[in-house]
Amino acid sequence: SNDVNVGEEVEYTITGIEPGAGISQATNKALEEYDNLEGWTHEESSTAAMLTELGEALDNEEEIIIAAWNPHYMFAKYDIKYIDDPKGVYGGEEYITTIARKGLKEDMPEAYEILDNFFWEVEDMESIMLAAQEKDLEEAAQDWVDENQETVDSWTEGVDSVDGQDIELALTPWDSERSSAQVVKIALESKGFNVTLTPVDPQIVFQAVSAGDADASLAPWMPQTHKDFYEKYEGEYEDLGKNLEGAKIGLAVPTYMDVESIEDLEP
Ligand code: PBE
């Protein structure tokens, strides 16, 4: 409400996540672009720490402003809402895209085809992330594959098997990307591949695939979240197209907070 200064309540701090995340870059930009955020601090730490702080704030009905995104279980588990971003620093609807090193199509056409075919829905990814709250994410991914064999078959159908070819996928450390990588690992293994998953920062995903150190990645969020990295390495990798639509990043607050827009935050 208007008699409470939200800025003061949250100590003029936005609770962020890992410094290497695209959303952290966006939050740094927001602090520059919104005049009313002058003097505010972006506290970067980790996703786990942010979620802990969010849970504690909700338990105590305290105010908090977090860096948020979906697909993620945070919107199912906690009563939170995105706030408006009239300057569009966090973009609008995001998609996740698949990139491959140059030459993969010629070197490993079977893997290329599976990667090219891979596409799933927000609900698919989220069901693994939710199940992974109570078991290993690897196990949750295997369960999802078992229950969605037709979808997985549609990615591998007509693709020849190989005899133990090695393939390395670079991913980012968030559960969304751990889920997609794990599911595609299982699909590739069903066709005889030996799959290594390498979690790195978003920038390193692009660097590794561009250098040919990794064969492919399912992790880039576009058109905004990883735009700077995408453009920095553009032309040095191949974009195979969307593997998921309907993602989003932004700032979020508990629903009991009377804040609708970043512009509502007082300097
Ligand atoms: N995320 C989840 C990542 C990409 C996937 C939104 C936290 C990021 O900001 O880079």
Tab-separated table of C-alpha atoms in Angstrom, residues 37 42 62 96 106 154 210 236:
chain	number	residue	atom	x	y	z
A	37	LEU	CA	15.974	2.026	-9.157
A	42	HIS	CA	21.224	-6.433	-7.081
A	62	GLU	CA	7.683	-10.148	4.428
A	96	ILE	CA	14.502	-22.190	-25.710
A	106	GLU	CA	27.925	-34.207	-41.502
A	154	SER	CA	8.709	-39.055	-32.403
A	210	SER	CA	31.277	-22.526	-31.230
A	236	GLU	CA	30.130	-19.869	-35.258
